[in-house]
Short mmCIF file of C-alpha atoms and ligand atoms in Angstrom, two decimals:
data_model
loop_
_atom_site.label_atom_id
_atom_site.label_comp_id
_atom_site.label_asym_id
_atom_site.label_seq_id
_atom_site.Cartn_x
_atom_site.Cartn_y
_atom_site.Cartn_z
CA MET A 36 -93.84 -25.67 -13.68
CA ARG A 37 -94.69 -29.15 -12.40
CA ILE A 38 -96.03 -29.13 -8.82
CA SER A 39 -97.28 -32.28 -7.08
CA SER A 40 -101.03 -32.71 -7.13
CA ARG A 41 -100.95 -33.29 -3.36
CA ILE A 42 -99.68 -29.75 -2.84
CA GLU A 43 -101.72 -28.19 -5.64
CA ASN A 44 -104.96 -29.63 -4.26
CA MET A 45 -104.07 -29.22 -0.61
CA LEU A 46 -106.21 -26.14 0.03
CA GLY A 47 -109.24 -27.43 -1.84
CA GLY A 48 -109.87 -24.25 -3.88
CA GLY A 49 -112.82 -21.92 -3.51
CA SER A 50 -113.19 -18.82 -1.39
CA ASP A 51 -111.71 -19.17 2.07
CA GLY A 52 -113.63 -16.28 3.64
CA TRP A 53 -110.49 -14.58 4.90
CA ASP A 54 -111.04 -11.40 2.80
CA VAL A 55 -112.34 -9.50 5.83
CA PHE A 56 -109.15 -10.28 7.71
CA TYR A 57 -106.93 -9.02 4.88
CA ARG A 58 -109.12 -5.96 4.34
CA ALA A 59 -108.86 -5.08 8.04
CA ARG A 60 -105.08 -5.47 7.93
CA ALA A 61 -104.90 -3.17 4.87
CA MET A 62 -107.10 -0.54 6.55
CA ARG A 63 -104.88 -0.63 9.62
CA ALA A 64 -101.77 -0.28 7.47
CA ARG A 65 -103.36 2.91 6.05
CA GLY A 66 -103.66 4.21 9.61
CA GLU A 67 -107.40 3.57 10.11
CA PRO A 68 -108.32 2.69 13.71
CA VAL A 69 -109.67 -0.84 13.25
CA ILE A 70 -110.47 -3.02 16.29
CA GLU A 71 -109.21 -6.46 15.25
CA LEU A 72 -111.05 -9.41 16.75
CA THR A 73 -109.89 -11.85 14.11
CA ILE A 74 -107.03 -14.24 14.85
CA GLY A 75 -106.17 -16.20 18.01
CA GLU A 76 -103.22 -14.13 19.11
CA HIS A 77 -103.01 -12.88 22.71
CA ASP A 78 -102.77 -9.17 23.41
CA ILE A 79 -100.02 -9.97 25.93
CA ARG A 80 -96.51 -11.18 25.14
CA THR A 81 -94.70 -14.31 26.35
CA ASP A 82 -94.01 -13.88 30.09
CA PRO A 83 -90.58 -12.28 30.78
CA SER A 84 -89.69 -15.17 33.10
CA ILE A 85 -90.04 -17.60 30.16
CA LEU A 86 -87.94 -15.35 27.94
CA ALA A 87 -85.27 -15.19 30.66
CA ALA A 88 -85.20 -19.01 30.76
CA MET A 89 -84.85 -19.06 26.96
CA ASP A 90 -81.99 -16.58 27.14
CA ARG A 91 -80.21 -18.52 29.91
CA SER A 92 -80.47 -21.72 27.90
CA ALA A 93 -79.25 -20.24 24.62
CA ARG A 94 -76.34 -18.42 26.27
CA GLY A 95 -75.59 -21.56 28.25
CA GLY A 96 -74.95 -23.34 24.95
CA HIS A 97 -78.17 -25.21 24.14
CA THR A 98 -78.04 -23.98 20.54
CA GLY A 99 -76.92 -27.17 18.79
CA TYR A 100 -79.12 -30.01 17.55
CA ALA A 101 -81.52 -31.06 20.26
CA ALA A 102 -82.84 -34.59 20.86
CA VAL A 103 -85.35 -35.29 18.06
CA PRO A 104 -88.17 -36.70 20.31
CA GLY A 105 -87.71 -33.79 22.72
CA THR A 106 -85.37 -33.31 25.68
CA GLU A 107 -85.73 -35.74 28.55
CA ALA A 108 -86.68 -32.88 30.86
CA LEU A 109 -89.45 -31.55 28.61
CA ARG A 110 -90.91 -34.96 27.79
CA ALA A 111 -91.02 -35.66 31.53
CA ALA A 112 -92.60 -32.27 32.29
CA ILE A 113 -95.31 -32.82 29.65
CA ALA A 114 -95.95 -36.39 30.87
CA ASP A 115 -96.26 -35.08 34.46
CA ARG A 116 -98.65 -32.34 33.41
CA VAL A 117 -100.86 -34.76 31.48
CA THR A 118 -100.85 -37.25 34.38
CA ARG A 119 -101.72 -34.52 36.87
CA ARG A 120 -104.41 -32.86 34.80
CA THR A 121 -106.14 -35.99 33.47
CA GLY A 122 -105.42 -38.61 36.16
CA LEU A 123 -104.19 -41.00 33.46
CA ALA A 124 -100.63 -42.25 34.07
CA THR A 125 -98.52 -40.93 31.18
CA ALA A 126 -94.79 -41.58 30.70
CA PRO A 127 -92.15 -39.53 28.85
CA GLU A 128 -92.16 -42.30 26.21
CA ASN A 129 -95.80 -41.40 25.45
CA VAL A 130 -94.70 -37.90 24.39
CA LEU A 131 -93.24 -36.44 21.20
CA VAL A 132 -92.27 -32.76 21.31
CA THR A 133 -93.23 -30.93 18.10
CA PRO A 134 -92.76 -27.43 16.68
CA GLY A 135 -96.31 -26.39 17.65
CA GLY A 136 -99.74 -27.94 17.52
CA GLN A 137 -100.02 -27.51 13.75
CA ALA A 138 -97.01 -29.75 13.08
CA ALA A 139 -98.51 -32.21 15.57
CA LEU A 140 -101.83 -32.25 13.68
CA PHE A 141 -100.00 -33.04 10.44
CA ALA A 142 -97.86 -35.75 12.03
CA ALA A 143 -100.90 -37.33 13.73
CA HIS A 144 -102.68 -37.70 10.38
CA MET A 145 -99.51 -38.98 8.69
CA VAL A 146 -99.16 -41.75 11.25
CA THR A 147 -102.84 -42.79 11.28
CA CYS A 148 -104.04 -42.40 7.66
CA ASN A 149 -103.08 -44.21 4.48
CA PRO A 150 -103.32 -42.30 1.19
CA GLY A 151 -106.98 -42.13 0.19
CA ASP A 152 -108.33 -42.98 3.68
CA ARG A 153 -111.27 -40.94 4.89
CA ALA A 154 -110.35 -38.71 7.83
CA LEU A 155 -113.28 -37.25 9.77
CA PHE A 156 -113.31 -33.81 11.36
CA VAL A 157 -116.05 -31.75 12.98
CA ASP A 158 -117.53 -28.74 11.13
CA PRO A 159 -117.13 -25.86 12.07
CA TYR A 160 -113.40 -26.38 12.31
CA TYR A 161 -110.05 -24.67 12.76
CA ALA A 162 -109.23 -23.43 9.28
CA THR A 163 -106.15 -25.58 8.63
CA TYR A 164 -107.87 -28.94 9.28
CA PRO A 165 -108.96 -29.97 5.76
CA GLY A 166 -105.65 -28.88 4.22
CA THR A 167 -103.69 -30.71 6.91
CA ILE A 168 -105.63 -33.91 6.21
CA ARG A 169 -105.09 -33.54 2.45
CA ALA A 170 -101.39 -32.83 2.99
CA ALA A 171 -101.18 -36.22 4.72
CA GLY A 172 -102.77 -37.81 1.64
CA ALA A 173 -106.14 -38.52 3.28
CA VAL A 174 -109.61 -37.34 2.30
CA PRO A 175 -111.24 -34.83 4.65
CA VAL A 176 -114.83 -35.71 5.58
CA PRO A 177 -116.74 -33.14 7.66
CA VAL A 178 -119.10 -34.18 10.46
CA ALA A 179 -121.78 -31.49 10.38
CA THR A 180 -122.98 -29.93 13.63
CA ARG A 181 -125.81 -27.50 14.27
CA SER A 182 -125.86 -24.12 15.93
CA SER A 183 -129.12 -25.11 17.66
CA HIS A 184 -127.22 -28.00 19.32
CA ALA A 185 -124.38 -25.68 20.38
CA PHE A 186 -122.23 -27.16 17.61
CA GLN A 187 -121.74 -30.39 19.59
CA PRO A 188 -121.52 -33.40 17.25
CA THR A 189 -124.45 -35.79 17.75
CA PRO A 190 -124.13 -39.60 17.88
CA GLU A 191 -126.17 -39.76 14.64
CA ALA A 192 -123.91 -37.36 12.72
CA LEU A 193 -120.78 -39.15 13.95
CA GLU A 194 -122.23 -42.55 13.06
CA ASP A 195 -123.30 -41.31 9.63
CA ALA A 196 -119.82 -40.03 8.81
CA ALA A 197 -118.05 -43.12 10.18
CA HIS A 198 -120.40 -45.46 8.37
CA GLY A 199 -118.50 -45.21 5.07
CA GLY A 200 -115.31 -46.29 6.85
CA ALA A 201 -112.58 -43.95 8.07
CA ALA A 202 -109.11 -44.04 9.58
CA SER A 203 -109.43 -41.17 12.03
CA LEU A 204 -111.70 -38.68 13.74
CA LEU A 205 -110.36 -35.24 14.67
CA VAL A 206 -112.14 -33.37 17.46
CA ASN A 207 -111.34 -30.11 19.24
CA THR A 208 -112.58 -29.14 22.69
CA PRO A 209 -112.55 -26.37 23.89
CA ASN A 210 -113.41 -25.52 20.33
CA ASN A 211 -112.05 -23.05 17.85
CA PRO A 212 -114.05 -21.36 16.30
CA THR A 213 -117.18 -21.88 18.42
CA GLY A 214 -115.86 -21.46 21.98
CA VAL A 215 -117.99 -24.45 22.90
CA VAL A 216 -116.78 -27.14 25.33
CA TYR A 217 -118.02 -30.65 24.61
CA ASP A 218 -120.28 -32.07 27.31
CA ALA A 219 -120.10 -35.61 28.73
CA PRO A 220 -122.67 -37.14 26.34
CA THR A 221 -120.79 -35.71 23.35
CA LEU A 222 -117.46 -37.08 24.59
CA GLU A 223 -119.07 -40.47 25.20
CA ALA A 224 -120.57 -40.48 21.70
CA ILE A 225 -117.15 -39.66 20.24
CA ALA A 226 -115.51 -42.49 22.18
CA ALA A 227 -118.28 -44.93 21.25
CA VAL A 228 -118.05 -44.22 17.52
CA ALA A 229 -114.23 -44.40 17.59
CA LYS A 230 -114.37 -47.83 19.24
CA ARG A 231 -117.26 -49.16 17.13
CA HIS A 232 -115.58 -48.19 13.84
CA ASP A 233 -111.99 -48.74 14.94
CA LEU A 234 -111.00 -45.10 14.38
CA TRP A 235 -107.98 -43.30 15.68
CA LEU A 236 -109.16 -40.33 17.72
CA ILE A 237 -107.06 -37.20 17.21
CA SER A 238 -107.97 -34.92 20.09
CA ASP A 239 -106.88 -31.30 19.64
CA GLU A 240 -106.64 -29.92 23.17
CA VAL A 241 -104.58 -26.79 22.57
CA TYR A 242 -107.15 -24.72 24.54
CA ASP A 243 -107.21 -27.05 27.56
CA THR A 244 -106.32 -24.27 30.01
CA GLN A 245 -109.16 -22.05 28.79
CA VAL A 246 -112.27 -23.68 30.23
CA TRP A 247 -114.57 -21.20 31.96
CA ASP A 248 -116.88 -23.54 33.91
CA GLY A 249 -115.71 -26.82 35.42
CA ARG A 250 -112.59 -28.45 34.04
CA HIS A 251 -111.26 -29.81 30.78
CA VAL A 252 -111.99 -33.50 30.13
CA SER A 253 -109.67 -35.28 27.72
CA PRO A 254 -111.40 -38.05 25.74
CA ARG A 255 -108.16 -40.05 26.09
CA THR A 256 -109.22 -40.74 29.69
CA LEU A 257 -112.48 -42.47 28.73
CA PRO A 258 -112.53 -46.29 29.00
CA GLY A 259 -110.69 -48.02 26.16
CA MET A 260 -109.58 -44.76 24.55
CA ALA A 261 -105.92 -44.33 25.61
CA GLU A 262 -104.80 -46.98 23.10
CA ARG A 263 -106.55 -45.25 20.18
CA THR A 264 -106.14 -41.55 21.00
CA LEU A 265 -103.46 -39.07 20.01
CA VAL A 266 -103.69 -35.82 21.96
CA ILE A 267 -102.46 -32.62 20.33
CA GLY A 268 -101.03 -30.13 22.84
CA SER A 269 -99.40 -26.74 22.45
CA MET A 270 -97.93 -23.93 24.52
CA SER A 271 -99.16 -21.34 22.00
CA LYS A 272 -102.44 -20.61 23.75
CA SER A 273 -101.75 -21.78 27.31
CA HIS A 274 -98.54 -19.76 27.70
CA ALA A 275 -98.83 -17.04 25.03
CA MET A 276 -95.95 -18.68 23.14
CA THR A 277 -97.42 -18.69 19.63
CA GLY A 278 -94.15 -17.64 17.99
CA SER A 279 -91.99 -20.14 19.87
CA ARG A 280 -93.56 -23.04 17.94
CA ILE A 281 -93.71 -25.62 20.69
CA GLY A 282 -96.26 -28.35 21.19
CA TRP A 283 -96.59 -32.11 21.51
CA ILE A 284 -98.38 -35.34 20.73
CA VAL A 285 -99.31 -37.74 23.52
CA GLY A 286 -100.21 -41.30 22.53
CA PRO A 287 -99.30 -44.99 22.72
CA VAL A 288 -95.53 -45.64 22.86
CA GLU A 289 -95.46 -47.60 19.56
CA VAL A 290 -97.12 -44.70 17.73
CA ILE A 291 -94.74 -42.20 19.31
CA ASP A 292 -91.81 -44.34 18.08
CA HIS A 293 -93.12 -44.09 14.51
CA LEU A 294 -93.66 -40.38 14.96
CA ILE A 295 -90.05 -39.99 16.08
CA ASN A 296 -89.04 -41.52 12.71
CA LEU A 297 -91.30 -39.00 10.97
CA ALA A 298 -89.77 -36.14 12.97
CA THR A 299 -86.30 -37.34 11.98
CA VAL A 300 -87.13 -36.87 8.29
CA THR A 301 -89.13 -33.64 8.69
CA THR A 302 -88.58 -31.24 11.58
CA TYR A 303 -85.53 -32.85 13.19
CA GLY A 304 -86.86 -31.66 16.51
CA VAL A 305 -87.37 -28.31 18.19
CA PRO A 306 -84.59 -25.85 19.20
CA GLY A 307 -83.12 -26.76 22.60
CA PHE A 308 -83.45 -23.27 24.06
CA ILE A 309 -87.16 -23.22 23.17
CA GLN A 310 -87.61 -26.62 24.82
CA ASP A 311 -85.80 -25.40 27.94
CA ALA A 312 -88.03 -22.32 28.06
CA ALA A 313 -91.08 -24.61 27.74
CA THR A 314 -89.77 -26.86 30.54
CA PHE A 315 -89.40 -23.78 32.73
CA ALA A 316 -92.90 -22.55 31.82
CA LEU A 317 -94.53 -25.90 32.61
CA GLY A 318 -92.59 -25.94 35.90
CA ALA A 319 -94.28 -22.65 36.82
CA GLY A 320 -97.51 -24.65 36.97
CA ALA A 321 -101.13 -23.58 36.88
CA ALA A 322 -100.47 -20.10 38.30
CA LEU A 323 -98.83 -18.98 35.05
CA GLU A 324 -101.50 -20.69 32.93
CA ASP A 325 -104.26 -18.96 34.91
CA LYS A 326 -102.53 -15.62 34.46
CA VAL A 327 -102.48 -16.10 30.66
CA ALA A 328 -106.12 -17.26 30.59
CA ALA A 329 -107.43 -14.54 32.97
CA PRO A 330 -108.05 -11.80 30.35
CA PHE A 331 -110.18 -14.19 28.26
CA ARG A 332 -112.12 -15.27 31.36
CA ARG A 333 -112.90 -11.61 32.12
CA ARG A 334 -113.89 -10.80 28.54
CA ARG A 335 -116.09 -13.87 28.29
CA ALA A 336 -117.97 -12.50 31.33
CA LEU A 337 -118.26 -9.14 29.53
CA ALA A 338 -119.65 -10.89 26.43
CA LEU A 339 -122.26 -12.68 28.55
CA ARG A 340 -123.26 -9.37 30.16
CA ILE A 341 -123.50 -7.45 26.88
CA LEU A 342 -124.96 -10.14 24.60
CA GLY A 343 -126.41 -12.71 27.00
CA ASN A 344 -130.05 -11.85 26.26
CA HIS A 345 -129.76 -9.85 23.09
CA PRO A 346 -132.85 -9.91 20.84
CA VAL A 347 -130.92 -10.03 17.54
CA VAL A 348 -127.44 -11.40 18.24
CA ARG A 349 -127.45 -14.89 19.75
CA LEU A 350 -124.35 -15.76 21.78
CA LEU A 351 -123.45 -19.45 21.62
CA PRO A 352 -122.61 -20.89 25.08
CA PRO A 353 -119.06 -19.58 25.61
CA GLY A 354 -117.56 -22.55 27.47
CA GLY A 355 -113.89 -22.07 26.63
CA ALA A 356 -111.10 -20.89 24.32
CA MET A 357 -110.41 -17.28 23.36
CA TYR A 358 -113.43 -16.84 21.07
CA VAL A 359 -117.15 -16.29 21.18
CA MET A 360 -119.44 -17.32 18.34
CA LEU A 361 -122.42 -15.16 17.45
CA ASP A 362 -125.46 -16.22 15.46
CA ILE A 363 -126.38 -13.14 13.40
CA ARG A 364 -128.97 -14.73 11.08
CA ALA A 365 -131.69 -12.46 12.48
CA THR A 366 -130.05 -9.65 10.50
CA GLY A 367 -130.92 -11.54 7.31
CA MET A 368 -127.24 -11.57 6.35
CA SER A 369 -124.54 -14.18 5.85
CA GLY A 370 -121.63 -14.10 8.28
CA GLU A 371 -119.43 -12.78 5.51
CA ALA A 372 -121.80 -9.94 4.54
CA PHE A 373 -122.29 -9.00 8.20
CA ALA A 374 -118.54 -9.00 8.90
CA ASN A 375 -117.91 -6.82 5.85
CA SER A 376 -120.64 -4.35 6.77
CA LEU A 377 -119.37 -4.20 10.38
CA LEU A 378 -115.88 -3.45 9.15
CA ASP A 379 -117.12 -0.69 6.84
CA ALA A 380 -119.59 0.90 9.25
CA GLU A 381 -117.82 0.48 12.61
CA ARG A 382 -114.19 -0.37 11.81
CA ILE A 383 -114.54 -3.63 13.76
CA ALA A 384 -113.08 -6.80 12.24
CA VAL A 385 -114.53 -10.22 13.10
CA MET A 386 -114.27 -13.52 11.22
CA PRO A 387 -117.18 -14.75 9.12
CA GLY A 388 -118.40 -18.16 10.31
CA GLU A 389 -118.14 -19.33 6.71
CA SER A 390 -114.32 -19.22 7.06
CA PHE A 391 -114.66 -22.22 9.37
CA GLY A 392 -117.00 -24.42 7.34
CA ARG A 393 -120.58 -24.65 6.19
CA ALA A 394 -122.01 -25.35 9.65
CA ALA A 395 -121.01 -21.88 10.87
CA ALA A 396 -122.67 -19.96 8.01
CA GLY A 397 -124.71 -17.04 9.31
CA HIS A 398 -122.40 -16.65 12.32
CA VAL A 399 -119.33 -14.63 13.15
CA ARG A 400 -116.41 -15.55 15.39
CA VAL A 401 -115.15 -12.86 17.73
CA ALA A 402 -111.65 -13.28 19.17
CA MET A 403 -111.41 -11.83 22.69
CA THR A 404 -107.96 -10.47 21.96
CA VAL A 405 -108.13 -6.75 22.73
CA ASP A 406 -108.19 -4.94 26.08
CA ASP A 407 -111.39 -5.19 28.10
CA ALA A 408 -112.65 -1.66 27.42
CA SER A 409 -112.14 -1.94 23.65
CA PHE A 410 -113.70 -5.40 23.68
CA ALA A 411 -116.84 -4.21 25.51
CA ASP A 412 -117.07 -1.18 23.22
CA ALA A 413 -116.73 -3.38 20.12
CA LEU A 414 -119.46 -5.80 21.27
CA THR A 415 -121.83 -2.97 22.13
CA ARG A 416 -121.33 -1.40 18.71
CA LEU A 417 -121.59 -4.79 16.98
CA ALA A 418 -124.94 -5.41 18.70
CA ALA A 419 -126.27 -1.96 17.76
CA HIS A 420 -125.15 -2.53 14.16
CA ALA A 421 -126.98 -5.88 14.10
CA GLU A 422 -130.14 -4.26 15.52
CA ARG A 423 -130.13 -1.62 12.78
CA LEU A 424 -129.65 -4.29 10.10
CA ALA A 425 -132.42 -6.46 11.53
CA ALA A 426 -134.78 -3.49 11.70
CA SER A 427 -134.16 -2.56 8.08
CA ALA A 428 -134.40 -6.22 6.99
CA GLY A 429 -137.75 -6.29 8.82
CA ASP A 430 -138.87 -3.12 7.00
CA THR A 431 -138.15 -4.65 3.61
CA ALA A 432 -139.10 -8.29 4.26
CA GLY A 433 -141.85 -7.72 6.80
CA SER A 434 -140.14 -10.17 9.13
CA ARG A 435 -137.36 -10.11 11.70
CA GLY A 436 -136.77 -13.86 11.60
CA PRO A 437 -133.71 -15.57 10.13
CA ALA A 438 -133.27 -15.26 6.36
CA ALA A 439 -135.21 -17.86 4.45
CA GLY A 440 -133.08 -20.92 3.83
CA ALA A 441 -130.29 -19.67 6.10
CA PRO A 442 -127.93 -22.61 6.45
CA GLY A 443 -126.34 -23.90 9.62
CA GLY A 444 -129.39 -24.98 11.61
N1 PMP B 276 -105.55 -26.24 16.88
C1 PMP B 276 -106.39 -25.22 17.04
C2 PMP B 276 -107.81 -25.53 17.34
C3 PMP B 276 -105.94 -23.90 16.93
O1 PMP B 276 -106.82 -22.90 17.10
C4 PMP B 276 -104.58 -23.66 16.64
C5 PMP B 276 -104.02 -22.27 16.47
N2 PMP B 276 -104.87 -21.24 16.30
C6 PMP B 276 -103.74 -24.77 16.48
C7 PMP B 276 -104.25 -26.04 16.61
C8 PMP B 276 -102.29 -24.65 16.14
O2 PMP B 276 -101.60 -23.89 17.05
P1 PMP B 276 -100.03 -23.92 17.18
O3 PMP B 276 -99.47 -24.54 15.94
O4 PMP B 276 -99.62 -22.51 17.35
O5 PMP B 276 -99.75 -24.76 18.37
#
């Protein structure tokens, strides 16, 4: 069978580190009581008020083709939200409604990258990034970050990667998988490199309502950045609407016009009743967003209490998003080996850092997506498991330090 090389090579080959996830799912299917802290799916459902709005719209007849760029009402609601939250005047014409953030990521690379262009992205990264870039015909180039620098990209690393020429730079704050929020110097370094090397900045802000200290800062608001930034937004995380597939791109009007052409030949828009539900949800304002984020805020506090000063497990600064990242190199294990042993010994499933790139080797990502009591119990048992491993590694190696040559910095 002849398949295009673009599709055949899209995923890059090699192990993707998702074995633990599939093993946990299989154990659960056999009836074993596994605590799953793997994927970014809320433990609550879409709010009934949003579902009622969806139902009203569908029964009211909004089941035919909807406007390809998005309904007037939803584009206006998104523009208002962006203006209000960032202080940067944004018009409905700056907005394209998409079927989720993932489709927006693909479209953003399609509109900014020529075939063969280098497209930069920060490692560790959300698992679809390299494949999305390849699907758009571009060449993914990771910008390495270090655990010891809280996985914030440094000016030097950004400059290094941009030096060979690139069309775009993809950043994500609050970050999946690290839970880190980029600080002001990082955002300034990102803006500086984008301007110096004439890069499009693709800013994935799907976790913008999940910032635990201070507030979210969009790099689009920095001087000279609005004309070169495409912001990726989504209602998946902010409104627990993962299955509704609704998101957006905000950017310069001319780019949005091209993206509307792309949408016409790909998605042909988003179902009208979903858009109406999204318009309703955005109209409910910050109160609804805070309600959806509240469980993660509580569990992040639990994680700080349980792991804040742990001698073996190092908690990366949990600034935002629904994850915490743990450095487990003191056990002498890779993230993958640790996650597998935790699943076998404790029936707790976490994601190996290696699933999210080389920079996160020796770490595990913990999704805060189970009830508070189970979450606290899982972290306590994870920490005890790590202590036992570190003690036995110390017995055999005569040292409790990180494994020799452990990558990730
Ligand atoms: N970006 C990041 C960083 C994500 O974590 C996700 C989903 N986990 C997405 C984009 C895509 O989300 P969606 O397509 O559901 O909007």
